[in-house]
JSON list of C-alpha atoms in Angstrom, two decimals:
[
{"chain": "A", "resi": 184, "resn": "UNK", "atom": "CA", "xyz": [-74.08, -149.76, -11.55]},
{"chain": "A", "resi": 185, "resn": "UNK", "atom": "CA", "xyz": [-75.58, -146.25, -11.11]},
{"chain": "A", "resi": 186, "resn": "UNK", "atom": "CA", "xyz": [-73.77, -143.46, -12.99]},
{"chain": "A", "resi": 187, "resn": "UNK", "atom": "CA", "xyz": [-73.45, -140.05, -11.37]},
{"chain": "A", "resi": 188, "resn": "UNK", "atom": "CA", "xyz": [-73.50, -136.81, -13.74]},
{"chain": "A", "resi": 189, "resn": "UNK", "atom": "CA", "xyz": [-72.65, -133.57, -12.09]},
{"chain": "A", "resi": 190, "resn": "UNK", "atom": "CA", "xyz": [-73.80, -130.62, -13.51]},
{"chain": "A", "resi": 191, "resn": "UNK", "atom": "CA", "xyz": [-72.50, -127.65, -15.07]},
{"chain": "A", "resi": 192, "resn": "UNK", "atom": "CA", "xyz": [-72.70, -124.10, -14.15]},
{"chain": "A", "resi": 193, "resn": "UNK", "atom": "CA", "xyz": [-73.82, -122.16, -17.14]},
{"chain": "A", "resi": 194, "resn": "UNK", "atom": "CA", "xyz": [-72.53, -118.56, -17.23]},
{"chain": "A", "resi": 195, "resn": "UNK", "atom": "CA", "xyz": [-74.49, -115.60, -18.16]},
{"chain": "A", "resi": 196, "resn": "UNK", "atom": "CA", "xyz": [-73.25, -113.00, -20.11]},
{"chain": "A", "resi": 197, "resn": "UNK", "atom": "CA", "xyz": [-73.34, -110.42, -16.95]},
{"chain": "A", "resi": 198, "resn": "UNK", "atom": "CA", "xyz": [-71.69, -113.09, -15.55]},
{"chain": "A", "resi": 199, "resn": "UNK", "atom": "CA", "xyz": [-68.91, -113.32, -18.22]},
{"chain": "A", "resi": 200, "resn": "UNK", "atom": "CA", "xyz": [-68.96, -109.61, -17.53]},
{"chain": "A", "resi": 201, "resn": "UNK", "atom": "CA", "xyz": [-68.18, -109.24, -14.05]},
{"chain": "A", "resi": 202, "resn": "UNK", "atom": "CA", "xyz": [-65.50, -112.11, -14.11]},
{"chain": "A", "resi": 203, "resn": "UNK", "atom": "CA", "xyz": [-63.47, -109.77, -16.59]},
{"chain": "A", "resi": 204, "resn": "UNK", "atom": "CA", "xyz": [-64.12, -106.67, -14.27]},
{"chain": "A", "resi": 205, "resn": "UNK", "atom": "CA", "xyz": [-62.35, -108.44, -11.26]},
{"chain": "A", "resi": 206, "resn": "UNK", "atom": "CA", "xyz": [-59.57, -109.85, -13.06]},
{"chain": "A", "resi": 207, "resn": "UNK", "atom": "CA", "xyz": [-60.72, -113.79, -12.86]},
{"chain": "A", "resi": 208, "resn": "UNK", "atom": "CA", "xyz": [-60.95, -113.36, -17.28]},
{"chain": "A", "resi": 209, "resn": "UNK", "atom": "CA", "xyz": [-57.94, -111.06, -18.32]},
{"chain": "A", "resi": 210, "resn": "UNK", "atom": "CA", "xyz": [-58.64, -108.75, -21.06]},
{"chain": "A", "resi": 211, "resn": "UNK", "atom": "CA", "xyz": [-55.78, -110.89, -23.27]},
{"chain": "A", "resi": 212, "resn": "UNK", "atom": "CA", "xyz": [-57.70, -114.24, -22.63]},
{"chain": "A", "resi": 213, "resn": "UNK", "atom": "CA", "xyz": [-58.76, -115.45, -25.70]},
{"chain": "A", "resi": 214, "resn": "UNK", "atom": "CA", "xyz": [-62.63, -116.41, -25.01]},
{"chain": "A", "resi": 215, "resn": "UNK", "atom": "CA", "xyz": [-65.99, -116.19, -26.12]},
{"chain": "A", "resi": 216, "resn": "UNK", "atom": "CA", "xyz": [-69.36, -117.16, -24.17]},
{"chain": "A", "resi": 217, "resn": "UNK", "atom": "CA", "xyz": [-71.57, -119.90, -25.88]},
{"chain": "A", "resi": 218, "resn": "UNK", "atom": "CA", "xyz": [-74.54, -121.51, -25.08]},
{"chain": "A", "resi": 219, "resn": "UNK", "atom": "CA", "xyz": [-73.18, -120.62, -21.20]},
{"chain": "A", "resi": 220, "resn": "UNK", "atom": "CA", "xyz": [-69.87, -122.08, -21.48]},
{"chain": "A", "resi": 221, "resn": "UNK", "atom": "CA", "xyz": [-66.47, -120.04, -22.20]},
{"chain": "A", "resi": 222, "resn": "UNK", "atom": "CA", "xyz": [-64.79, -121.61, -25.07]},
{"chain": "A", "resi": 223, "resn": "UNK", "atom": "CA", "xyz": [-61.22, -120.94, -25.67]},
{"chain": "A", "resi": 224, "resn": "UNK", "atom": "CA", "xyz": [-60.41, -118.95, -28.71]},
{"chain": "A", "resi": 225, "resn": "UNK", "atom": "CA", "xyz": [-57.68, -120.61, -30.95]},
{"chain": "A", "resi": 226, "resn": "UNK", "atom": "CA", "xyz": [-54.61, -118.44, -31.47]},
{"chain": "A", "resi": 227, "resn": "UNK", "atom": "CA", "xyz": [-54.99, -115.96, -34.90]},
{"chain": "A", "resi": 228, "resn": "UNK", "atom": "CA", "xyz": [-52.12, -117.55, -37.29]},
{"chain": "A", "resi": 229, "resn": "UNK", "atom": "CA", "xyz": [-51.21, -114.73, -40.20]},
{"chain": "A", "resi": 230, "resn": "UNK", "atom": "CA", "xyz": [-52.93, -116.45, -42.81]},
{"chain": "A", "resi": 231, "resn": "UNK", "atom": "CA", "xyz": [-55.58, -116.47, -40.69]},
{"chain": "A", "resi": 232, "resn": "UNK", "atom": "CA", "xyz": [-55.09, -112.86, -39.75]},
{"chain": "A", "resi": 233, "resn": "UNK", "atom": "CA", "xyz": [-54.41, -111.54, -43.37]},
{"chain": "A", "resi": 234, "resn": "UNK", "atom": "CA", "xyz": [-57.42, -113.13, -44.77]},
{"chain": "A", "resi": 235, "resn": "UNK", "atom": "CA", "xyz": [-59.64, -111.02, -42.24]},
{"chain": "A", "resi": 236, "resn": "UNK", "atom": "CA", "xyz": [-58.00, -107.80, -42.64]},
{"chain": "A", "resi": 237, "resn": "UNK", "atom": "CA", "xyz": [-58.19, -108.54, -46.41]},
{"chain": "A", "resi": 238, "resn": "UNK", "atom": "CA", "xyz": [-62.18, -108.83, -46.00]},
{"chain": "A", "resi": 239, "resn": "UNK", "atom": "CA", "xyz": [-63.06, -106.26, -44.03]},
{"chain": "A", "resi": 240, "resn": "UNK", "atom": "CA", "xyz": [-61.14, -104.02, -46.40]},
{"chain": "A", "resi": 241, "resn": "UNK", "atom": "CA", "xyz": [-63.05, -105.37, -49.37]},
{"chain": "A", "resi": 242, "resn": "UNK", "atom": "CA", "xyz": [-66.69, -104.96, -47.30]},
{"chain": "A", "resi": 243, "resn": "UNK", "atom": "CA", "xyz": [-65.88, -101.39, -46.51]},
{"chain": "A", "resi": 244, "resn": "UNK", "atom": "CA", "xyz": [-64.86, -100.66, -49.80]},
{"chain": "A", "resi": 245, "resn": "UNK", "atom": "CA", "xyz": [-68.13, -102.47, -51.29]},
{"chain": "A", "resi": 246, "resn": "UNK", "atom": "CA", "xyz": [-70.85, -101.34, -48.24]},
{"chain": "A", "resi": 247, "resn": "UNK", "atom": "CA", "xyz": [-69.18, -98.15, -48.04]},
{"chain": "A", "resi": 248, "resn": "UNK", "atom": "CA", "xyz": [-71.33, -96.77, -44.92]},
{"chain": "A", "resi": 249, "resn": "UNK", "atom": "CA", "xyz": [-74.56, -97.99, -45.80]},
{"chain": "A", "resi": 250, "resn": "UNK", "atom": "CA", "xyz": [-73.71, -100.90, -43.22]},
{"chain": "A", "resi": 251, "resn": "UNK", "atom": "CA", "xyz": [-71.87, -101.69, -39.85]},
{"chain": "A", "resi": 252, "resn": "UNK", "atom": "CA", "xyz": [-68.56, -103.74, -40.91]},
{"chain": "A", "resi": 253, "resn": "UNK", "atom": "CA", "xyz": [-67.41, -105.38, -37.61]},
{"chain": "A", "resi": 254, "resn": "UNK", "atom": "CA", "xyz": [-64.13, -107.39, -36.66]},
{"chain": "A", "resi": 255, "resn": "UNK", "atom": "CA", "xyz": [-64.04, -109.89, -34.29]},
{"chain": "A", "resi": 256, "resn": "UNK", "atom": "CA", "xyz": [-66.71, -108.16, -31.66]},
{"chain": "A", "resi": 257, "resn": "UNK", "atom": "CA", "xyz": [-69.39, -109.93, -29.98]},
{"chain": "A", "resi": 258, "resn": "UNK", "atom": "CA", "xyz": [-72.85, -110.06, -31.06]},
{"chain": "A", "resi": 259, "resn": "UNK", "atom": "CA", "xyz": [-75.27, -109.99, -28.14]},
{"chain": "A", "resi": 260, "resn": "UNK", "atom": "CA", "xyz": [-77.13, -113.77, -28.94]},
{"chain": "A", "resi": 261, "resn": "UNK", "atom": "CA", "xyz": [-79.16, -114.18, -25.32]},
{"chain": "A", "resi": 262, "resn": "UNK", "atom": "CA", "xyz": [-78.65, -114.50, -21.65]},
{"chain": "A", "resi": 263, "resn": "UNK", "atom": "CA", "xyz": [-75.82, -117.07, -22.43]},
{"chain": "A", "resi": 264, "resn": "UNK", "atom": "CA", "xyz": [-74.14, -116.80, -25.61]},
{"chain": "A", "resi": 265, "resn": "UNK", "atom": "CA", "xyz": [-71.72, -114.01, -26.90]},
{"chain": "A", "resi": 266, "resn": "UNK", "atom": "CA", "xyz": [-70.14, -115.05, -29.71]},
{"chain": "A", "resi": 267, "resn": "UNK", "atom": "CA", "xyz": [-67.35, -113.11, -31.89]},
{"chain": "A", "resi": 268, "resn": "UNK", "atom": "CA", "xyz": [-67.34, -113.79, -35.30]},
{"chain": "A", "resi": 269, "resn": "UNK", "atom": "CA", "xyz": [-64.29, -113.05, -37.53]},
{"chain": "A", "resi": 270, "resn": "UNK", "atom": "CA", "xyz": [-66.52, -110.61, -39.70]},
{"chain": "A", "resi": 271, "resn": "UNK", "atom": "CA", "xyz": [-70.29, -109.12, -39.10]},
{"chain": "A", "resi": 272, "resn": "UNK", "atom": "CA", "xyz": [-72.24, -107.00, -41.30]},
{"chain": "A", "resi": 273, "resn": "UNK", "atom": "CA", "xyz": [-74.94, -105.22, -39.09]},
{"chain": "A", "resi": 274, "resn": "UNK", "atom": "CA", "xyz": [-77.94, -102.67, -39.57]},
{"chain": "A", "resi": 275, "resn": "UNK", "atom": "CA", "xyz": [-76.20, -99.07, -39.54]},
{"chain": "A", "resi": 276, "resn": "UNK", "atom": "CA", "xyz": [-76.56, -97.03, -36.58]},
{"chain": "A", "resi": 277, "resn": "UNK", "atom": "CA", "xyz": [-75.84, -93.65, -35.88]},
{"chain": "A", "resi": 278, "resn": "UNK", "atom": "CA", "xyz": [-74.11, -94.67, -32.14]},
{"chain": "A", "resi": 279, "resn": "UNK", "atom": "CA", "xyz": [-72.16, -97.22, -34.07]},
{"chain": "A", "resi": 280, "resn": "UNK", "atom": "CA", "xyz": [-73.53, -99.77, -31.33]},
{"chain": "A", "resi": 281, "resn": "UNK", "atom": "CA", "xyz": [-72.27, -97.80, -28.39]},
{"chain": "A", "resi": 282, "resn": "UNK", "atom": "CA", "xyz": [-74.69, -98.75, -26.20]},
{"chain": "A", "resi": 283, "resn": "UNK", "atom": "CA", "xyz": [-74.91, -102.54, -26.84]},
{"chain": "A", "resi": 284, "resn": "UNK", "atom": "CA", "xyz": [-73.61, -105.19, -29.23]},
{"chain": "A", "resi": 285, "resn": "UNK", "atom": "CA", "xyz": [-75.92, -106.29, -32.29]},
{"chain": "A", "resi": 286, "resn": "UNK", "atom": "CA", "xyz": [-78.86, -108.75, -31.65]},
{"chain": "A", "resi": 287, "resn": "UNK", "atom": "CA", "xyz": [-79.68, -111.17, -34.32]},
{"chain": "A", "resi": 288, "resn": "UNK", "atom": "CA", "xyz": [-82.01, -108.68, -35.49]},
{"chain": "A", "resi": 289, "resn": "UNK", "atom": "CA", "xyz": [-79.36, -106.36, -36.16]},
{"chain": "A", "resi": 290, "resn": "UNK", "atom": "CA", "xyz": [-77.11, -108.50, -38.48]},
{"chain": "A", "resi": 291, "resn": "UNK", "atom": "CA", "xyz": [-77.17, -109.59, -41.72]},
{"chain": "A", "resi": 292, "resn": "UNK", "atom": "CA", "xyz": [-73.97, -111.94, -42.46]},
{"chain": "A", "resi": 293, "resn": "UNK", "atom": "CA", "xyz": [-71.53, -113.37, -40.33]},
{"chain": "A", "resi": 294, "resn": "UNK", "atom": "CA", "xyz": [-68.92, -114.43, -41.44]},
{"chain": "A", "resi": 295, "resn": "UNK", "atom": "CA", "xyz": [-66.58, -116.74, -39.64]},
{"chain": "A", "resi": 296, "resn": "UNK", "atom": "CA", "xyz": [-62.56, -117.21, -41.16]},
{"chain": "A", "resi": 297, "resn": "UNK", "atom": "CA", "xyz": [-61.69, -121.16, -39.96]},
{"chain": "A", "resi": 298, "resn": "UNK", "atom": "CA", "xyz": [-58.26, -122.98, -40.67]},
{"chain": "A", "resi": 299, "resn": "UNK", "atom": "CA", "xyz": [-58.17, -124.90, -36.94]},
{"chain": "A", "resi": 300, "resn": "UNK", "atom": "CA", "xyz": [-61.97, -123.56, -36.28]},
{"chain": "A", "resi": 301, "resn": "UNK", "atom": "CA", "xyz": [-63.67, -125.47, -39.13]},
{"chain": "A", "resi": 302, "resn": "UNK", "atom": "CA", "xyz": [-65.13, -128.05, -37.72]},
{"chain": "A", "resi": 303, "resn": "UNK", "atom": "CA", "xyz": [-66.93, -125.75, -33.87]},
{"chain": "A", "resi": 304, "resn": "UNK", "atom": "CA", "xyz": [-67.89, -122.66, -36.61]},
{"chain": "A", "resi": 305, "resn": "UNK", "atom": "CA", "xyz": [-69.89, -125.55, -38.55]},
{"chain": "A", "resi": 306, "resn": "UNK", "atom": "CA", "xyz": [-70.85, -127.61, -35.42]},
{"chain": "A", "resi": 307, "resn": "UNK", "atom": "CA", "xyz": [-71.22, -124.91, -32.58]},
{"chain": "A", "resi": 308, "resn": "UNK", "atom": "CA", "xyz": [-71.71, -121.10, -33.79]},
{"chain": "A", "resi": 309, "resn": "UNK", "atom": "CA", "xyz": [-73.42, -122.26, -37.13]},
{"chain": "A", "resi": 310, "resn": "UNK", "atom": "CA", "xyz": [-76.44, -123.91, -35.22]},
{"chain": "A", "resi": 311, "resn": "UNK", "atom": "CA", "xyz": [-76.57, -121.05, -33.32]},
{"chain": "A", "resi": 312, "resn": "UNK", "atom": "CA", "xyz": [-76.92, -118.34, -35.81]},
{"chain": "A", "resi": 313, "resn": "UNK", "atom": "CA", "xyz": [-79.51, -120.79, -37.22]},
{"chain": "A", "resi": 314, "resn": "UNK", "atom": "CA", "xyz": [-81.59, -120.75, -34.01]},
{"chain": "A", "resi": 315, "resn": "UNK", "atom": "CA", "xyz": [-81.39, -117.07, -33.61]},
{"chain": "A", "resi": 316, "resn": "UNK", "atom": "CA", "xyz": [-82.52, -116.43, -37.53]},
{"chain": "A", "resi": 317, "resn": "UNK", "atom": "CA", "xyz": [-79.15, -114.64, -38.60]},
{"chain": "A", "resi": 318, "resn": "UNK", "atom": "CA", "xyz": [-79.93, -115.00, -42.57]},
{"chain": "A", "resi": 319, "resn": "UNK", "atom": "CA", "xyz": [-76.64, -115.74, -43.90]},
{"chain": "A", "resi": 320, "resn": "UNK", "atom": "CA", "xyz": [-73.33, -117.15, -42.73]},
{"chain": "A", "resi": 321, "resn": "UNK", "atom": "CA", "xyz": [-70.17, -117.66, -44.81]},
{"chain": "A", "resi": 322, "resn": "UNK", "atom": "CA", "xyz": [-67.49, -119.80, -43.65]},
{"chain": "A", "resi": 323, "resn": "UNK", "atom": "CA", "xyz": [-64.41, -119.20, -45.06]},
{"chain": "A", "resi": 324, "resn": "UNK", "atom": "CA", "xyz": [-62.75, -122.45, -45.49]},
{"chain": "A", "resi": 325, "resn": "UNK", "atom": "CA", "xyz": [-58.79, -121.91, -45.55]},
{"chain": "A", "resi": 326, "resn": "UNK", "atom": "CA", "xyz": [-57.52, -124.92, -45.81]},
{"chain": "A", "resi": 327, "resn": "UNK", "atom": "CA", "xyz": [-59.85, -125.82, -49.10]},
{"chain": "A", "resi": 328, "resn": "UNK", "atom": "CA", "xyz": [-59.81, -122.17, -50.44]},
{"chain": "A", "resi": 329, "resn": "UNK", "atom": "CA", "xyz": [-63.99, -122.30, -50.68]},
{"chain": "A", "resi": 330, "resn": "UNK", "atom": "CA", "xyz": [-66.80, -119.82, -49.25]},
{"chain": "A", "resi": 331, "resn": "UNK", "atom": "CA", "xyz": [-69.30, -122.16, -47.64]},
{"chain": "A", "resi": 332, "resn": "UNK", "atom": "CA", "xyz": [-72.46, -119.99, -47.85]},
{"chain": "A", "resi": 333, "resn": "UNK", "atom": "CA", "xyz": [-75.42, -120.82, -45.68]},
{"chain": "A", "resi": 334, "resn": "UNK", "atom": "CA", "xyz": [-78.54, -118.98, -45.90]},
{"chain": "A", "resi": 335, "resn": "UNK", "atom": "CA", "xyz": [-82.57, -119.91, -45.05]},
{"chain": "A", "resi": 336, "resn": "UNK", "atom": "CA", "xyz": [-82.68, -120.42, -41.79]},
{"chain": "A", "resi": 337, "resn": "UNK", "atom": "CA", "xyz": [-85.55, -122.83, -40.65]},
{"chain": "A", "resi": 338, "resn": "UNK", "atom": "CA", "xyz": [-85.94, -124.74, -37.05]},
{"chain": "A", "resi": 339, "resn": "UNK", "atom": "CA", "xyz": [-82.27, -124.16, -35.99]},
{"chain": "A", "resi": 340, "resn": "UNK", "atom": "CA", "xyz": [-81.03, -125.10, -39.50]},
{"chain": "A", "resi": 341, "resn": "UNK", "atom": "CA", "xyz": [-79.86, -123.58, -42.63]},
{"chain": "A", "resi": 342, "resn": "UNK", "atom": "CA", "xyz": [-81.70, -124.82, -45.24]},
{"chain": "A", "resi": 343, "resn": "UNK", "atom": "CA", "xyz": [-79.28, -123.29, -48.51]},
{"chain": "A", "resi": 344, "resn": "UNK", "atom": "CA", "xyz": [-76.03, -124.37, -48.52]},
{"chain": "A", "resi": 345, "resn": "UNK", "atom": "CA", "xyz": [-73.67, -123.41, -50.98]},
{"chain": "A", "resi": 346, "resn": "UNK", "atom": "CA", "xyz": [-70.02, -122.73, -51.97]},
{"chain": "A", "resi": 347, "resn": "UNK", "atom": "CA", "xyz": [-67.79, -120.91, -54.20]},
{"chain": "A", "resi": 348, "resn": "UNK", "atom": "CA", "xyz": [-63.95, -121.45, -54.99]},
{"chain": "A", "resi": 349, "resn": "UNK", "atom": "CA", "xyz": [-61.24, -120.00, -56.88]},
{"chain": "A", "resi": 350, "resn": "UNK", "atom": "CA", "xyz": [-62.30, -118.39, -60.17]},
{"chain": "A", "resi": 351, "resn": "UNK", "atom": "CA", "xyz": [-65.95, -117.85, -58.73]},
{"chain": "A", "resi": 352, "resn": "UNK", "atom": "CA", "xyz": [-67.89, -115.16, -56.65]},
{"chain": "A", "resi": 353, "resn": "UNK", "atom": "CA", "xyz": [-69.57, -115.30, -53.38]},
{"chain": "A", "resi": 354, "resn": "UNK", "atom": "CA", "xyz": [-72.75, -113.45, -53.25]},
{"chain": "A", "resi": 355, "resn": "UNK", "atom": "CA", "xyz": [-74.31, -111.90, -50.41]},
{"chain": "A", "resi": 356, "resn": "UNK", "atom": "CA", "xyz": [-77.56, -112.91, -51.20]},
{"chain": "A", "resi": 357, "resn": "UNK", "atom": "CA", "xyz": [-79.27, -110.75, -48.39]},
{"chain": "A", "resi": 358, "resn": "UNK", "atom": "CA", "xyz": [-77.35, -107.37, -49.38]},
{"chain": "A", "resi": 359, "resn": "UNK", "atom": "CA", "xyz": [-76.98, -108.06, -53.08]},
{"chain": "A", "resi": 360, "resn": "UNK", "atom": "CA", "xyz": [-73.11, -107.60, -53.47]},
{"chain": "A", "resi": 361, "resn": "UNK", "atom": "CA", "xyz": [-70.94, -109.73, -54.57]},
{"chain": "A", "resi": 362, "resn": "UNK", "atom": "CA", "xyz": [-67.17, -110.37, -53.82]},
{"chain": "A", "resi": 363, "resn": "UNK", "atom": "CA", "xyz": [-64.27, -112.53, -56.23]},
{"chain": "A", "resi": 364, "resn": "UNK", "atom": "CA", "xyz": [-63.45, -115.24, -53.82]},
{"chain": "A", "resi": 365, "resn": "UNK", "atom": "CA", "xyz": [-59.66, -114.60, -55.87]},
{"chain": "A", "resi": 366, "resn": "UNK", "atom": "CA", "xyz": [-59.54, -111.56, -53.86]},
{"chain": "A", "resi": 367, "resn": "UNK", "atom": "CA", "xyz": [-60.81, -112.84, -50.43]},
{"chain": "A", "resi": 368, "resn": "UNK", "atom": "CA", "xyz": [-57.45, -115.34, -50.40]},
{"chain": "A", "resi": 369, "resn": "UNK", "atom": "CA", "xyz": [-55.36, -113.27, -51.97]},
{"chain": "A", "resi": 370, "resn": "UNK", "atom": "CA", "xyz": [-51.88, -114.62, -53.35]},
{"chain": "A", "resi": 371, "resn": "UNK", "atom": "CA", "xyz": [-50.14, -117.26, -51.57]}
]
């Protein structure tokens, strides 16, 4: 028996791009491009919600305006990925990246906030910030209250991977600041 596999269309970002300008992707569509495929976003939950805002208040408080603090805005990967990560500290620049999104070059932590996300952010975006060199990631594990904090990348993998819970601090070992993972979750 002879199996048949049709192919996929991969999408470019310009083509991501122009299906938003004529109305095919609505600006409330939850999406991001990956590796040429648009992946739908799961809905933002408050814990979910608070634990971001909570974070990007205690970046800009810590980076000041030394750095870029971005929320949940692409960075520019290649021709067919686009992600948006929950968090992104990027190289500062005076336009405030007006004229594009960050490369890979640009950034120097994402950080991705996953309760239903968990398992793509470790199986789909984290190989891809690998293969594109972005030096650290932290995934904020809600449902186990941990940091998972992966750093060396090498060959499309991280090659550090640690974690910090409760009681502990997560260190940004590229910026050298820290943060009291008590204060990234808050009170519950």
């Amino acid at each position: 028996m002879m199996t048949i596999q049709a192919q996929k269309k991969l999408f470019t970002v310009d083509d991501y791009y122009k299906m938003a300008q004529v109305g095919i992707l609505d600006p409330t569509d939850r999406v991001e491009l990956i590796r040429g495929e648009i992946i739908t976003r799961s809905p933002i939950n408050s814990l979910h919600a608070s634990t971001v805002d909570r974070l990007m208040r205690l970046l800009i408080q810590k980076l000041q305006d030394q750095f870029i603090v971005r929320c949940q805005n692409p960075i520019h990967i290649d021709e067919y990925s686009e992600p948006e990560p929950d968090l992104v500290i990027a190289k500062f620049q005076e336009d405030e990246y007006f004229s594009q999104h960050p490369l890979p070059s640009d950034v120097y932590l994402v950080i991705e906030v996953a309760d239903t996300t968990l398992k793509q952010d470790r199986k789909v975006k984290l190989p891809l910030y690998a293969e594109v060199g972005i030096p650290e990631v932290w995934i904020v594990n809600l449902k186990e209250r941990t940091i998972e904090i992966y750093a060396e990348p090498l060959d499309g993998n991280y090659h550090s991977k640690t974690s910090a819970q409760i009681g502990e601090k997560v260190k940004c070992l590229g910026l050298n600041f820290h943060l009291e993972v008590d204060r990234i979750f808050g009170k519950r």
